Amino acid sequence: MLPHRLRRKLKSKIRSRQSPASIVSSVETSFNPADTLHALREHDWSYYDAQYLLLFILALFALSIIETYGPLFKTAVVILLLTALVLPLTRQFFLPFLPIATWLVFFYSCRFIPNDWRPPIWVRVLPALENIFYGANLSNILSAHKVTALDILAWLPYGIIHFGAPFVCSIFMFIFGPPGTVPVFARSFGYMNLVGVAIQLSFPCSPPWYENMYGLAPANYSIAGSPAGLARLDALFGVNLYTSTFTASPMVFGAFPSLHAGSATMEALFMSHVFPQFQPLFIAYTLWLWWATMYLSHHYAVDLVGGSMLAAAIFYIARSKFLPQRQADKFLRWDYDHIERGEKESSYTSLKDIDTKAANELSDWAVGSSSSISSGTASPTDDDQSVWDGDTLASNSDSELEVAAHRYKGRTLPKHS
């Protein structure tokens, strides 16, 4: 029997006979759960995989305290998610989506956390920091003069674009970005929001609308949320959308950090990575949303800085280790014949450089193992990459080529007949 790691290397060499561009940009199409089970057996487990245990524990806690849905509904949701993770076709999308799904369930469950589990609410901290850092309450200054035109201008980024931007950005990054960019974006976006909600729970702070309604009087968790400036949009359009939504918010005192600002910053950073020529446009959108949150009395300026700093920290961690590098001469994802991850000096090369000898050595073994190629099993990945690049647990959509080239650099691929 061959050692486990040697078998992984042999499989990677055999798969290198495929077209390089097709390997890098391919999307998994298999519906066979056996491919996933095979991938689990072949996966090189590391401490990075502990993220899935953390997500499982957090999701289990959230589901256990949610009262509005019964056990049958919760069980059905879990079964559907597990099914999506077992089928290779859906796994490649739902595996990077797990942090986002966990965040959504966790955020919704916050309304059911008993009040005696929660810490006291900080009412004076953010206004004090606002005056210390900026010399004035910027939110109150920006919201002092209310005009219908400004209401609409603030509503667009805060109440409309914010909710659709992650999907639009993902589509553009999938088509025009290096293969593997979207899974990194999904995980970064999910973990940023998870960390943000955890901070909001442990450090609850009142937003500007609370100061406008109650002054600096002590707050308690029986106080309902408020749409603040968005109530004017409900009145303008004759609807009850934002009033009903924000009044029943699961996180009434989640002013710091602003996840609206964090989301806009995360989107701007990733889009600037893929489309650097449009960076001023993405910065302008982020500043537009900053202004909108303060004009609508939903956040102090310090909240926006905190949210953007959280997003930037997670982005730069992802970029330094996991994010595929953009190649200036490539236009679409299908143009890439290799990818390089992180900011370190790369040793990856194209599969065209893999040695004929390295592939021919395994011709006898290849005959008995060709099924691994057709099954779509992923080649080995570096431990520090598999967490972010979408290839964990056997999705081969993005990084087979780069790993094979990395491990067998400096050699030549046999010519295709």
Coordinates of C-alpha atoms in Angstrom, one line a residue:
M1 CA 0.0 0.0 0.0
L2 CA 1.2 3.5 -0.9
P3 CA 1.4 6.1 1.9
H4 CA -1.6 8.5 2.0
R5 CA 0.3 11.6 1.0
L6 CA 2.0 9.9 -1.8
R7 CA -1.3 8.7 -3.2
R8 CA -2.5 12.3 -3.1
K9 CA 0.5 13.4 -5.1
L10 CA 0.1 10.7 -7.6
K11 CA -3.5 11.6 -8.2
S12 CA -2.6 15.3 -8.7
K13 CA 0.0 14.3 -11.3
I14 CA -2.5 12.3 -13.3
R15 CA -5.1 15.1 -13.2
S16 CA -2.4 17.4 -14.5
R17 CA -2.9 15.8 -18.0
Q18 CA -6.2 17.7 -18.2
S19 CA -6.3 21.1 -19.9
P20 CA -4.9 23.7 -17.4
A21 CA -7.5 26.3 -18.0
S22 CA -10.4 23.8 -17.7
I23 CA -9.0 22.6 -14.3
V24 CA -8.6 26.1 -12.8
S25 CA -11.9 27.6 -13.9
S26 CA -14.1 24.4 -13.8
V27 CA -17.3 24.1 -11.8
E28 CA -18.2 20.8 -10.2
T29 CA -21.2 19.1 -11.9
S30 CA -21.3 15.8 -10.1
F31 CA -24.4 14.7 -8.1
N32 CA -22.7 11.6 -6.8
P33 CA -22.5 11.6 -2.9
A34 CA -19.7 9.0 -3.2
D35 CA -17.4 11.7 -4.5
T36 CA -17.9 13.6 -1.3
L37 CA -17.3 10.6 0.9
H38 CA -14.2 9.8 -1.1
A39 CA -13.1 13.4 -0.6
L40 CA -13.6 13.2 3.1
R41 CA -11.4 10.2 3.3
E42 CA -8.7 11.9 1.2
H43 CA -8.9 15.3 3.0
D44 CA -5.8 16.3 5.0
W45 CA -7.4 17.5 8.2
S46 CA -5.8 20.4 10.0
Y47 CA -6.6 22.8 12.8
Y48 CA -8.2 25.1 10.3
D49 CA -11.0 22.6 9.9
A50 CA -12.0 23.4 13.5
Q51 CA -13.9 26.4 12.0
Y52 CA -16.7 23.9 11.1
L53 CA -16.9 22.7 14.6
L54 CA -17.2 26.3 15.8
L55 CA -19.9 27.0 13.2
F56 CA -21.8 23.8 14.2
I57 CA -21.8 24.7 17.9
L58 CA -22.9 28.3 17.2
A59 CA -25.7 27.2 14.9
L60 CA -26.8 24.5 17.4
F61 CA -27.0 27.1 20.1
A62 CA -29.0 29.5 17.9
L63 CA -31.4 26.8 16.8
S64 CA -31.9 25.6 20.3
I65 CA -33.1 29.0 21.6
I66 CA -35.3 30.0 18.6
E67 CA -38.9 29.7 19.8
T68 CA -40.9 30.6 16.7
Y69 CA -40.2 27.4 14.7
G70 CA -40.8 23.9 16.0
P71 CA -38.3 21.0 16.0
L72 CA -39.7 19.5 12.7
F73 CA -39.0 22.7 10.8
K74 CA -35.5 23.0 12.3
T75 CA -34.8 19.4 11.5
A76 CA -35.9 19.9 7.9
V77 CA -33.6 22.9 7.5
V78 CA -30.7 20.9 8.8
I79 CA -31.4 18.0 6.5
L80 CA -31.6 20.2 3.5
L81 CA -28.3 21.9 4.4
L82 CA -26.6 18.5 4.9
T83 CA -28.0 17.3 1.6
A84 CA -26.6 20.4 -0.1
L85 CA -23.2 19.6 1.5
V86 CA -23.2 16.0 0.4
L87 CA -23.9 16.6 -3.3
P88 CA -20.7 17.9 -5.0
L89 CA -22.7 20.2 -7.3
T90 CA -24.2 22.2 -4.4
R91 CA -21.4 21.6 -2.0
Q92 CA -19.0 24.0 -3.9
F93 CA -21.5 26.8 -3.2
F94 CA -22.9 25.9 0.3
L95 CA -19.5 25.1 1.9
P96 CA -18.2 28.7 1.6
F97 CA -21.7 29.9 2.4
L98 CA -21.7 28.2 5.9
P99 CA -20.3 31.3 7.8
I100 CA -23.0 33.5 6.2
A101 CA -25.8 30.9 7.0
T102 CA -24.6 30.6 10.6
W103 CA -24.5 34.4 10.9
L104 CA -28.1 34.8 9.7
V105 CA -29.4 32.1 12.1
F106 CA -27.3 33.5 15.0
F107 CA -28.5 37.1 14.3
Y108 CA -32.1 36.0 14.2
S109 CA -31.8 34.0 17.4
C110 CA -30.5 37.1 19.3
R111 CA -34.1 38.2 20.0
F112 CA -34.6 35.0 22.0
I113 CA -31.6 35.4 24.3
P114 CA -32.9 36.0 27.9
N115 CA -32.3 39.4 29.2
D116 CA -30.6 38.2 32.3
W117 CA -27.9 36.6 30.1
R118 CA -27.2 40.0 28.5
P119 CA -24.8 42.7 29.8
P120 CA -25.9 46.2 30.6
I121 CA -26.5 48.6 27.7
W122 CA -24.0 51.4 27.2
V123 CA -25.8 54.7 26.4
R124 CA -23.1 57.4 27.0
V125 CA -20.0 55.7 25.6
L126 CA -20.6 56.3 21.9
P127 CA -21.7 59.9 22.2
A128 CA -18.7 60.6 24.4
L129 CA -16.3 58.9 21.9
E130 CA -17.9 60.9 19.1
N131 CA -17.1 64.2 20.9
I132 CA -13.6 63.1 21.9
F133 CA -12.6 62.0 18.4
Y134 CA -14.5 64.5 16.2
G135 CA -15.4 67.3 18.6
A136 CA -19.1 67.0 17.8
N137 CA -21.9 64.6 17.3
L138 CA -21.6 64.1 13.5
S139 CA -24.8 62.1 13.3
N140 CA -26.9 64.9 14.9
I141 CA -25.3 67.5 12.6
L142 CA -25.9 65.5 9.4
S143 CA -29.5 64.7 10.3
A144 CA -30.4 68.2 11.5
H145 CA -31.8 69.3 8.1
K146 CA -34.2 66.8 6.7
V147 CA -35.3 67.1 3.0
T148 CA -37.2 64.5 1.0
A149 CA -34.5 64.5 -1.7
L150 CA -31.9 63.7 0.9
D151 CA -34.2 61.0 2.4
I152 CA -34.3 59.2 -0.9
L153 CA -30.5 59.7 -1.4
A154 CA -29.8 58.1 1.9
W155 CA -32.4 55.4 1.5
L156 CA -30.9 54.0 -1.7
P157 CA -27.6 52.7 -0.2
Y158 CA -28.9 52.0 3.3
G159 CA -32.3 50.4 2.5
I160 CA -31.8 49.0 -1.0
I161 CA -28.3 48.6 -2.4
H162 CA -26.9 47.2 0.9
F163 CA -29.1 44.1 0.6
G164 CA -28.4 43.3 -3.0
A165 CA -24.7 44.4 -3.2
P166 CA -23.2 41.1 -1.9
F167 CA -25.0 39.1 -4.7
V168 CA -24.1 41.5 -7.4
C169 CA -20.5 41.7 -6.3
S170 CA -20.3 37.9 -6.2
I171 CA -21.6 37.6 -9.8
F172 CA -19.1 40.1 -11.1
M173 CA -16.2 38.5 -9.1
F174 CA -17.2 35.0 -10.3
I175 CA -17.1 36.1 -14.0
F176 CA -14.2 38.5 -14.0
G177 CA -12.2 37.6 -11.0
P178 CA -9.5 34.9 -10.5
P179 CA -11.1 31.5 -9.8
G180 CA -11.5 31.1 -6.1
T181 CA -12.2 34.7 -5.3
V182 CA -15.9 34.3 -4.5
P183 CA -15.4 31.5 -1.9
V184 CA -12.9 33.8 -0.1
F185 CA -15.3 36.7 -0.3
A186 CA -18.2 34.6 1.1
R187 CA -16.2 33.3 4.0
S188 CA -14.7 36.8 4.8
F189 CA -18.2 38.4 4.6
G190 CA -19.7 35.7 6.9
Y191 CA -17.0 35.8 9.5
M192 CA -17.0 39.6 9.6
N193 CA -20.7 39.6 10.4
L194 CA -20.4 36.8 12.9
V195 CA -17.6 38.7 14.8
G196 CA -19.7 41.9 14.5
V197 CA -22.8 40.3 16.0
A198 CA -20.7 38.8 18.8
I199 CA -19.3 42.3 19.6
Q200 CA -22.8 43.8 19.6
L201 CA -24.0 41.2 22.0
S202 CA -21.1 41.6 24.4
F203 CA -20.9 45.4 24.1
P204 CA -24.4 46.6 23.5
C205 CA -24.6 50.3 22.7
S206 CA -27.5 52.6 21.9
P207 CA -27.7 54.2 18.5
P208 CA -28.3 57.9 17.7
W209 CA -32.1 57.5 17.4
Y210 CA -32.2 56.4 21.1
E211 CA -30.5 59.6 22.1
N212 CA -32.9 61.6 20.0
M213 CA -35.9 59.9 21.6
Y214 CA -34.8 59.3 25.2
G215 CA -31.7 61.4 25.7
L216 CA -29.0 59.7 27.8
A217 CA -31.4 58.0 30.1
P218 CA -30.5 54.3 31.0
A219 CA -31.8 51.8 28.4
N220 CA -33.2 48.4 28.9
Y221 CA -34.0 45.4 26.6
S222 CA -37.7 46.0 26.7
I223 CA -37.4 49.0 24.5
A224 CA -38.4 48.3 20.9
G225 CA -36.2 49.2 17.9
S226 CA -36.9 52.2 15.7
P227 CA -36.6 52.8 11.9
A228 CA -35.4 56.4 12.7
G229 CA -35.1 58.3 9.4
L230 CA -36.4 55.4 7.4
A231 CA -39.8 56.0 8.9
R232 CA -40.0 59.0 6.6
L233 CA -39.5 56.7 3.6
D234 CA -42.4 54.5 4.8
A235 CA -44.6 57.6 5.0
L236 CA -43.4 58.8 1.6
F237 CA -44.2 55.5 -0.1
G238 CA -47.3 54.6 2.0
V239 CA -45.8 51.4 3.3
N240 CA -44.9 49.9 6.7
L241 CA -41.8 48.1 5.6
Y242 CA -39.0 49.6 7.6
T243 CA -41.1 50.6 10.6
S244 CA -42.2 47.0 11.2
T245 CA -38.8 45.5 10.4
F246 CA -36.7 47.7 12.6
T247 CA -39.2 47.8 15.5
A248 CA -38.9 44.0 15.7
S249 CA -35.1 44.0 15.2
P250 CA -33.3 41.1 17.0
M251 CA -30.4 43.5 17.8
V252 CA -31.9 46.8 19.0
F253 CA -28.7 47.9 20.7
G254 CA -26.2 46.8 18.1
A255 CA -24.9 50.2 17.1
F256 CA -21.2 49.2 17.4
P257 CA -19.7 48.1 15.1
S258 CA -21.8 49.1 12.1
L259 CA -22.2 46.1 9.9
H260 CA -23.7 48.3 7.2
A261 CA -20.3 50.0 7.0
G262 CA -18.5 46.8 7.4
S263 CA -20.3 45.2 4.5
A264 CA -19.8 48.2 2.2
T265 CA -16.1 48.2 3.1
M266 CA -15.7 44.5 2.5
E267 CA -17.4 44.8 -0.9
A268 CA -15.3 47.8 -1.8
L269 CA -12.0 46.0 -0.9
F270 CA -12.8 42.8 -2.8
M271 CA -14.2 44.7 -5.8
S272 CA -11.1 46.9 -5.8
H273 CA -9.0 43.8 -5.8
V274 CA -10.7 42.5 -8.9
F275 CA -11.4 45.9 -10.6
P276 CA -8.6 48.2 -9.4
Q277 CA -9.4 50.7 -12.1
F278 CA -12.8 51.4 -10.4
Q279 CA -11.5 51.8 -6.9
P280 CA -12.5 55.4 -6.6
L281 CA -16.1 54.4 -7.4
F282 CA -16.1 51.7 -4.7
I283 CA -14.7 54.2 -2.2
A284 CA -17.4 56.7 -3.1
Y285 CA -20.1 54.1 -2.5
T286 CA -18.7 53.4 0.9
L287 CA -18.6 57.0 1.9
W288 CA -22.1 57.4 0.5
L289 CA -23.3 54.7 2.8
W290 CA -21.4 56.2 5.7
W291 CA -23.2 59.5 5.2
A292 CA -26.6 57.7 4.8
T293 CA -26.3 55.8 8.1
M294 CA -25.6 59.0 10.0
Y295 CA -28.2 61.1 8.2
L296 CA -30.8 58.4 9.0
S297 CA -29.7 58.4 12.7
H298 CA -28.8 54.7 12.7
H299 CA -25.1 55.0 13.6
Y300 CA -22.5 57.3 15.1
A301 CA -19.3 58.0 13.1
V302 CA -17.4 55.9 15.5
D303 CA -19.6 52.9 14.7
L304 CA -18.8 53.3 11.0
V305 CA -15.1 53.4 11.7
G306 CA -15.3 50.3 13.9
G307 CA -17.2 48.4 11.2
S308 CA -14.9 49.3 8.4
M309 CA -11.8 48.5 10.5
L310 CA -13.3 45.0 11.3
A311 CA -13.9 44.5 7.5
A312 CA -10.4 45.7 6.6
A313 CA -8.7 43.5 9.2
I314 CA -10.5 40.4 7.9
F315 CA -9.9 41.3 4.2
Y316 CA -6.2 41.8 4.7
I317 CA -5.8 38.5 6.5
A318 CA -7.6 36.8 3.6
R319 CA -5.6 38.6 1.0
S320 CA -2.3 37.8 2.7
K321 CA -2.9 34.1 2.7
F322 CA -5.9 32.9 0.7
L323 CA -7.1 35.4 -1.9
P324 CA -6.1 34.5 -5.5
Q325 CA -4.0 37.2 -7.1
R326 CA -5.4 39.1 -10.1
Q327 CA -3.5 38.8 -13.4
A328 CA -3.6 42.0 -15.4
D329 CA -3.6 40.2 -18.7
K330 CA -6.7 38.1 -17.9
F331 CA -10.2 39.3 -18.5
L332 CA -12.5 36.4 -17.5
R333 CA -12.1 33.6 -15.0
W334 CA -11.9 31.1 -18.0
D335 CA -8.7 32.9 -19.2
Y336 CA -6.7 31.7 -16.1
D337 CA -4.4 28.7 -16.6
H338 CA -3.0 29.1 -13.1
I339 CA -3.6 31.1 -10.0
E340 CA -1.4 32.3 -7.1
R341 CA -2.7 32.9 -3.6
G342 CA -1.7 35.4 -1.0
E343 CA 0.9 38.1 -1.1
K344 CA 4.0 35.9 -0.5
E345 CA 6.3 35.3 -3.4
S346 CA 4.7 32.5 -5.3
S347 CA 6.3 29.4 -6.5
Y348 CA 3.3 28.2 -8.5
T349 CA 3.7 27.6 -12.2
S350 CA 1.5 26.5 -15.1
L351 CA 0.8 22.8 -15.5
K352 CA 2.6 23.1 -18.8
D353 CA 5.8 23.0 -16.8
I354 CA 5.2 19.7 -15.1
D355 CA 7.7 17.1 -16.1
T356 CA 6.9 14.3 -18.6
K357 CA 8.8 12.0 -16.4
A358 CA 6.7 12.8 -13.4
A359 CA 3.6 11.9 -15.3
N360 CA 4.9 8.8 -17.1
E361 CA 6.3 7.3 -13.8
L362 CA 2.7 6.6 -12.8
S363 CA 1.2 5.2 -16.0
D364 CA 0.7 1.8 -14.6
W365 CA -1.1 3.2 -11.5
A366 CA -3.1 5.6 -13.6
V367 CA -4.9 2.8 -15.4
G368 CA -6.4 1.6 -12.1
S369 CA -7.2 5.1 -10.8
S370 CA -8.7 6.9 -13.7
S371 CA -12.1 7.0 -12.0
S372 CA -10.7 9.6 -9.6
I373 CA -10.4 12.0 -12.5
S374 CA -14.0 11.7 -13.7
S375 CA -15.4 11.8 -10.2
G376 CA -14.2 15.4 -9.7
T377 CA -12.1 14.6 -6.6
A378 CA -10.0 17.6 -5.5
S379 CA -6.3 17.4 -5.5
P380 CA -4.4 18.1 -2.3
T381 CA -4.3 21.6 -1.0
D382 CA -2.1 23.4 1.5
D383 CA -3.6 23.4 4.9
D384 CA -3.7 27.2 5.2
Q385 CA -5.5 27.6 1.9
S386 CA -8.1 24.9 2.1
V387 CA -10.1 27.0 4.7
W388 CA -10.7 29.9 2.3
D389 CA -10.4 28.8 -1.3
G390 CA -13.6 26.8 -1.6
D391 CA -11.8 23.5 -2.1
T392 CA -12.1 22.2 1.4
L393 CA -13.8 18.8 1.5
A394 CA -13.2 18.1 -2.1
S395 CA -14.5 20.9 -4.3
N396 CA -12.1 20.9 -7.2
S397 CA -13.4 24.1 -8.8
D398 CA -10.5 26.4 -8.3
S399 CA -7.2 25.2 -6.9
E400 CA -6.2 21.8 -8.3
L401 CA -4.0 23.4 -10.9
E402 CA -2.2 25.8 -8.5
V403 CA -1.4 23.0 -6.0
A404 CA -0.1 20.6 -8.6
A405 CA 2.1 23.3 -10.1
H406 CA 3.3 24.3 -6.7
R407 CA 4.4 20.8 -5.7
Y408 CA 5.9 20.0 -9.1
K409 CA 7.3 23.3 -10.2
G410 CA 10.1 23.5 -12.7
R411 CA 9.0 20.5 -14.7
T412 CA 7.4 20.1 -18.1
L413 CA 3.9 18.7 -18.9
P414 CA 3.9 16.1 -21.7
K415 CA 2.5 17.4 -24.9
H416 CA -1.1 16.5 -25.7
S417 CA -1.5 14.5 -29.0

